[in-house]
CSV table of C-alpha atoms in Angstrom, one decimal:
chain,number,residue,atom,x,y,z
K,1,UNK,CA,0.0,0.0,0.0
K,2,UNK,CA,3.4,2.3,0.2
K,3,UNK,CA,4.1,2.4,-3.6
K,4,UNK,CA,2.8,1.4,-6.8
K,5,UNK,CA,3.9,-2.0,-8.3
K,6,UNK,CA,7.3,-1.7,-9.7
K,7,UNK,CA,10.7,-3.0,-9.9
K,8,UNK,CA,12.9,-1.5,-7.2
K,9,UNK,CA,16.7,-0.9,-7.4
K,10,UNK,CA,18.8,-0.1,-4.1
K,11,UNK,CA,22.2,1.8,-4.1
K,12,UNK,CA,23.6,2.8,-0.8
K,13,UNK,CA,26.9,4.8,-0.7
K,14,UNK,CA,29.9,6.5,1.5
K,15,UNK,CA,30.8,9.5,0.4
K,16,UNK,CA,34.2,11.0,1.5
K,17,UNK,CA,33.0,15.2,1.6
K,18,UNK,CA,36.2,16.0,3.1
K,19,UNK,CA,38.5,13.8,0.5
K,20,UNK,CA,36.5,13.6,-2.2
K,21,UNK,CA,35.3,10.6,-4.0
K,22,UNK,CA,35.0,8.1,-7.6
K,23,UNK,CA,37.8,11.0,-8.8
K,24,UNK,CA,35.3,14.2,-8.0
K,25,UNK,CA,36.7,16.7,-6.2
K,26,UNK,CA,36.3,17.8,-2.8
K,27,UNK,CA,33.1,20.5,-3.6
K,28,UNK,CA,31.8,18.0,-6.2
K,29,UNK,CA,31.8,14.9,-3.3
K,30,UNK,CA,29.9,17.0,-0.7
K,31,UNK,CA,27.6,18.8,-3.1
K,32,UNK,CA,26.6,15.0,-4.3
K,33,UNK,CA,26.4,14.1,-0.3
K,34,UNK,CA,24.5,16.9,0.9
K,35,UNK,CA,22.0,16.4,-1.9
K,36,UNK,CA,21.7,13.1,-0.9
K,37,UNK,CA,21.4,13.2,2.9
K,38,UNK,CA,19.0,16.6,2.6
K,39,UNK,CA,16.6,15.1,1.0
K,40,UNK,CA,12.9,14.1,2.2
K,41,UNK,CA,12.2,10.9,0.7
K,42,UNK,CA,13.9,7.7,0.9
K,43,UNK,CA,12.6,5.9,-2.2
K,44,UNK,CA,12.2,7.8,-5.6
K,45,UNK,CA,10.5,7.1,-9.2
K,46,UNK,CA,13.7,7.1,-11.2
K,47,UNK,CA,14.3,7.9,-14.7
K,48,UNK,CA,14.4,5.8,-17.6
K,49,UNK,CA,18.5,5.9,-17.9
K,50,UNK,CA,18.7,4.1,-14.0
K,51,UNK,CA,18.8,0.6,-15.0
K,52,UNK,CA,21.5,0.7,-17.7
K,53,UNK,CA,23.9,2.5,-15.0
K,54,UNK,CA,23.4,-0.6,-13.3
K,55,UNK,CA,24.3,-2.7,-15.9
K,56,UNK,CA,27.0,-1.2,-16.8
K,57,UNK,CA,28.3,-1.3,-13.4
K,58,UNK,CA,27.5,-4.7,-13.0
K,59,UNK,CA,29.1,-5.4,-16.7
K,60,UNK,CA,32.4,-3.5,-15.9
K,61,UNK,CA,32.7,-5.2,-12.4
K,62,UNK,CA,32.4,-9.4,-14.1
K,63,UNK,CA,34.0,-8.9,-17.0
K,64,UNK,CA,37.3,-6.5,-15.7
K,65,UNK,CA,39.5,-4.8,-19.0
K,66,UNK,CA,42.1,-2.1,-18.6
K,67,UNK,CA,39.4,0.6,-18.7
K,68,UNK,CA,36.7,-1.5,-16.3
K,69,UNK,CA,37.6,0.3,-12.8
K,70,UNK,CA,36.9,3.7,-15.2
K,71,UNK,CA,33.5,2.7,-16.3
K,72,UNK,CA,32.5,1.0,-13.6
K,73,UNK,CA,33.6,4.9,-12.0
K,74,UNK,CA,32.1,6.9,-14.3
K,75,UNK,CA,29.0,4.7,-14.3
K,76,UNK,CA,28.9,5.1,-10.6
K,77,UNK,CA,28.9,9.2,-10.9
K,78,UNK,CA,26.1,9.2,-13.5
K,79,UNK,CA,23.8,7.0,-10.9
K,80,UNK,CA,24.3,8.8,-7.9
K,81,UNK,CA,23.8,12.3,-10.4
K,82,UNK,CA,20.4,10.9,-11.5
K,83,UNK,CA,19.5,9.7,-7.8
K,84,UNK,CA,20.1,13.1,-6.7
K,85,UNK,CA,17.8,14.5,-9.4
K,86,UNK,CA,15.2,11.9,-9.1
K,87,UNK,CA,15.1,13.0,-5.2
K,88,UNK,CA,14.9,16.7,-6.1
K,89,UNK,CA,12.1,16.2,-7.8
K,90,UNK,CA,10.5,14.4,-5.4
K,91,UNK,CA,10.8,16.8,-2.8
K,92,UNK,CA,9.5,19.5,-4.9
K,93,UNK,CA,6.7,17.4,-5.3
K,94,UNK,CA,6.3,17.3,-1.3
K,95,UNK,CA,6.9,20.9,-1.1
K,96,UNK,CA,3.6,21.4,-2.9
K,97,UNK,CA,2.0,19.3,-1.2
K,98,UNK,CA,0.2,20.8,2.0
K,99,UNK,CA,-0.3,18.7,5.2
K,100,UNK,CA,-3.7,18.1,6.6
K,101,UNK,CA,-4.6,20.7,9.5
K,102,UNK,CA,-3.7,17.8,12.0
K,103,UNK,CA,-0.5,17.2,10.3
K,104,UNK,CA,0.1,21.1,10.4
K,105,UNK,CA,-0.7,21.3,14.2
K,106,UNK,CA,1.8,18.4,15.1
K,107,UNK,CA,4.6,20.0,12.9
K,108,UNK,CA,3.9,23.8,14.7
K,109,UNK,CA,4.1,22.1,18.0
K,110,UNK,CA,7.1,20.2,17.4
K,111,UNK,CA,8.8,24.0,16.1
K,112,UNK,CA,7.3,25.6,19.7
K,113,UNK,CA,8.9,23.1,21.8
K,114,UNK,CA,12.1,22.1,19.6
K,115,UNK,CA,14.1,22.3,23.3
K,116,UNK,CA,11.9,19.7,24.9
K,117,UNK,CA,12.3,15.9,25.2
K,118,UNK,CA,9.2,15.0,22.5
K,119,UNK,CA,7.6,11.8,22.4
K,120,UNK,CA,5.9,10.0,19.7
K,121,UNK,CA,2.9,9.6,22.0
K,122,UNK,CA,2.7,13.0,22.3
K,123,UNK,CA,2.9,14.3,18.9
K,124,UNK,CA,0.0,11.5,18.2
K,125,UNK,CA,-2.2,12.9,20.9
K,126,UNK,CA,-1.8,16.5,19.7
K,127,UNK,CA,-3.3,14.8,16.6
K,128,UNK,CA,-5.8,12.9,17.9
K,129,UNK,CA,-4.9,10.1,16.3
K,130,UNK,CA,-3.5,6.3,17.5
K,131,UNK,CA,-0.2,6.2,17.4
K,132,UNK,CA,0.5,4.2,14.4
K,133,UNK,CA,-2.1,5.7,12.3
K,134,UNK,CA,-0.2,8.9,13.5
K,135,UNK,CA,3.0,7.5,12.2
K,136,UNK,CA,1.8,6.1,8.6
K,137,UNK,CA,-0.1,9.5,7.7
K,138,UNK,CA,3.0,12.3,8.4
K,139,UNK,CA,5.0,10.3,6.8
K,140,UNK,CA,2.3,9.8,3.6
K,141,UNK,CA,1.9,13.7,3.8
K,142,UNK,CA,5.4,14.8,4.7
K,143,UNK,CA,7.6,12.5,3.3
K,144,UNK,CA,9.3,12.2,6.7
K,145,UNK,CA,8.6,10.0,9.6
K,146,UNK,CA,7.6,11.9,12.6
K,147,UNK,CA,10.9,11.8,14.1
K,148,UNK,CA,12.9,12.6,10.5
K,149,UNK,CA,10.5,15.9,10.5
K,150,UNK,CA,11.5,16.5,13.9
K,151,UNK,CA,15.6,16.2,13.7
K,152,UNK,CA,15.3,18.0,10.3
K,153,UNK,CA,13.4,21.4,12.0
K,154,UNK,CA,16.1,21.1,15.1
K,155,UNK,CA,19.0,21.1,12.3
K,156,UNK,CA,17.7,24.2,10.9
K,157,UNK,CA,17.1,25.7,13.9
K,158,UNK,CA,20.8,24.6,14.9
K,159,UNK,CA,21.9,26.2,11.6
K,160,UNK,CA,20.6,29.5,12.6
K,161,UNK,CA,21.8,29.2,15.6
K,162,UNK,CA,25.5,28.4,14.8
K,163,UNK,CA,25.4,31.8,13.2
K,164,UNK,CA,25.4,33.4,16.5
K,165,UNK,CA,29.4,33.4,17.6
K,166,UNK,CA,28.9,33.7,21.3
K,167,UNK,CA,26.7,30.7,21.7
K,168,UNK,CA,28.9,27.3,22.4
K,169,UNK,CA,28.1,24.4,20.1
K,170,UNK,CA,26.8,22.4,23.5
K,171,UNK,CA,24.8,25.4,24.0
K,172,UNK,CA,23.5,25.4,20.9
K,173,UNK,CA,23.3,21.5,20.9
K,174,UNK,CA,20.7,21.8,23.6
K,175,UNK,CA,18.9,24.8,22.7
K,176,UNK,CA,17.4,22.9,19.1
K,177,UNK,CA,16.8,19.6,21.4
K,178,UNK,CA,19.7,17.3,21.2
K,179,UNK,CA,20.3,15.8,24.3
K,180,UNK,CA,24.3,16.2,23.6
K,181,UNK,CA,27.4,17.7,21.8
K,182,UNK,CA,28.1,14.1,20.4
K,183,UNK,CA,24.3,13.7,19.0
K,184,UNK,CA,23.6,16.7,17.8
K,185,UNK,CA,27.3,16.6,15.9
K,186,UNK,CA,26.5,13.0,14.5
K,187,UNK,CA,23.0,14.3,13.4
K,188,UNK,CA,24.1,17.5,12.0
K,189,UNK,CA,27.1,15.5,10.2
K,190,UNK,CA,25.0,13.3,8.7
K,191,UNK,CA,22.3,15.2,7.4
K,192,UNK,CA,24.6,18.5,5.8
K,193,UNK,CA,28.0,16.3,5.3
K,194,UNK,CA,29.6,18.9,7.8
K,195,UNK,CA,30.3,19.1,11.4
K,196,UNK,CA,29.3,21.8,13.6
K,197,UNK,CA,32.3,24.0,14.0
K,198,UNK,CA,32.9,23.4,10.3
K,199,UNK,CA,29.9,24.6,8.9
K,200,UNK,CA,30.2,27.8,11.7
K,201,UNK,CA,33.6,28.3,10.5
K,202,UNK,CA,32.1,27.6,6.5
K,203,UNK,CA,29.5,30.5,7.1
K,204,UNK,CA,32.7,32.8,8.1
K,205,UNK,CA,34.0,32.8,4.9
């Protein structure tokens, strides 16, 4: 009842941002990553070019030549390009989409109370909804799962808030609702491809 019948192809990747990677360079590695990890949806409608990047890849990697690693590379680049795209487009697609009012009223209280320990539970009951039926519907009108929606606003709050020199990045850490430096550096890494004090240091530029 998630998707409509298709055939599904999985890739999962690790990006180097800081060294680059498959011979990008360092901006072209973390642009990739970011786009990646940023966006809202974790399975796509991908285009019609998808599958032979696959087969290629798979072609390059049982048959080895002298120029096999190379295609096999370059292959590899052109897949996670299109994935990128084929999520863009999917999140434009959420973006104009608007959540129910119930929906709406979970998402504005999670932003009022960011700082605060917040519960599944609680977020359902704000709905007035059963847990699990809370769960399946955000995610059908967001894109997100509750908690995804939630670290995502505390991230952009964070990012605001790393603007602000004065503030320490614990301070900061617990301020958008992460209950520790290490957390809320783990989260932020993995969602923007940076650390904290790098992206502070990034927006000093």
């Amino acid at each position: 009842g998630v998707m409509d019948p298709c055939e599904l192809y999985w890739a999962a990747f690790s990006l180097d941002p800081a060294g680059g990677s498959l011979g990008l360079s360092v901006a072209e590695t973390a642009h990739l990553d970011r786009c990646l990890r940023s966006s809202r949806t974790r399975v796509s409608r991908g285009s019609s070019a998808m599958p032979g990047h696959f087969a290629r890849i798979l072609a390059a990697l049982r048959e080895p030549d002298g120029l096999g690693a190379a295609v096999a590379r370059a292959s590899v680049v052109m897949l996670i390009a299109e994935m990128a795209a084929a999520f863009a487009r999917a999140d434009a697609a959420l973006t104009e989409r608007h959540p129910s009012p119930r929906i709406q009223e979970a998402i504005d209280w999670m932003a009022a109370h960011l700082s605060e320990a917040i519960a599944l539970d609680a977020l359902a009951s704000q709905c007035r909804l059963k847990t699990s039926r809370f769960r399946a519907l955000f995610r059908t009108e967001t894109g997100f799962s509750p908690l995804e929606y939630l670290t995502h606003l505390r991230i952009t709050a964070a990012k605001e808030l790393l603007a602000r020199p004065r503030l320490s990045i614990t301070e900061i850490a617990l301020a958008s609702g992460f209950g520790s430096s290490q957390y809320f550096a783990t989260a932020f890494r993995r969602t923007t491809g940076f650390t904290p004090r790098d992206f502070r240091q990034r927006g000093d530029q």
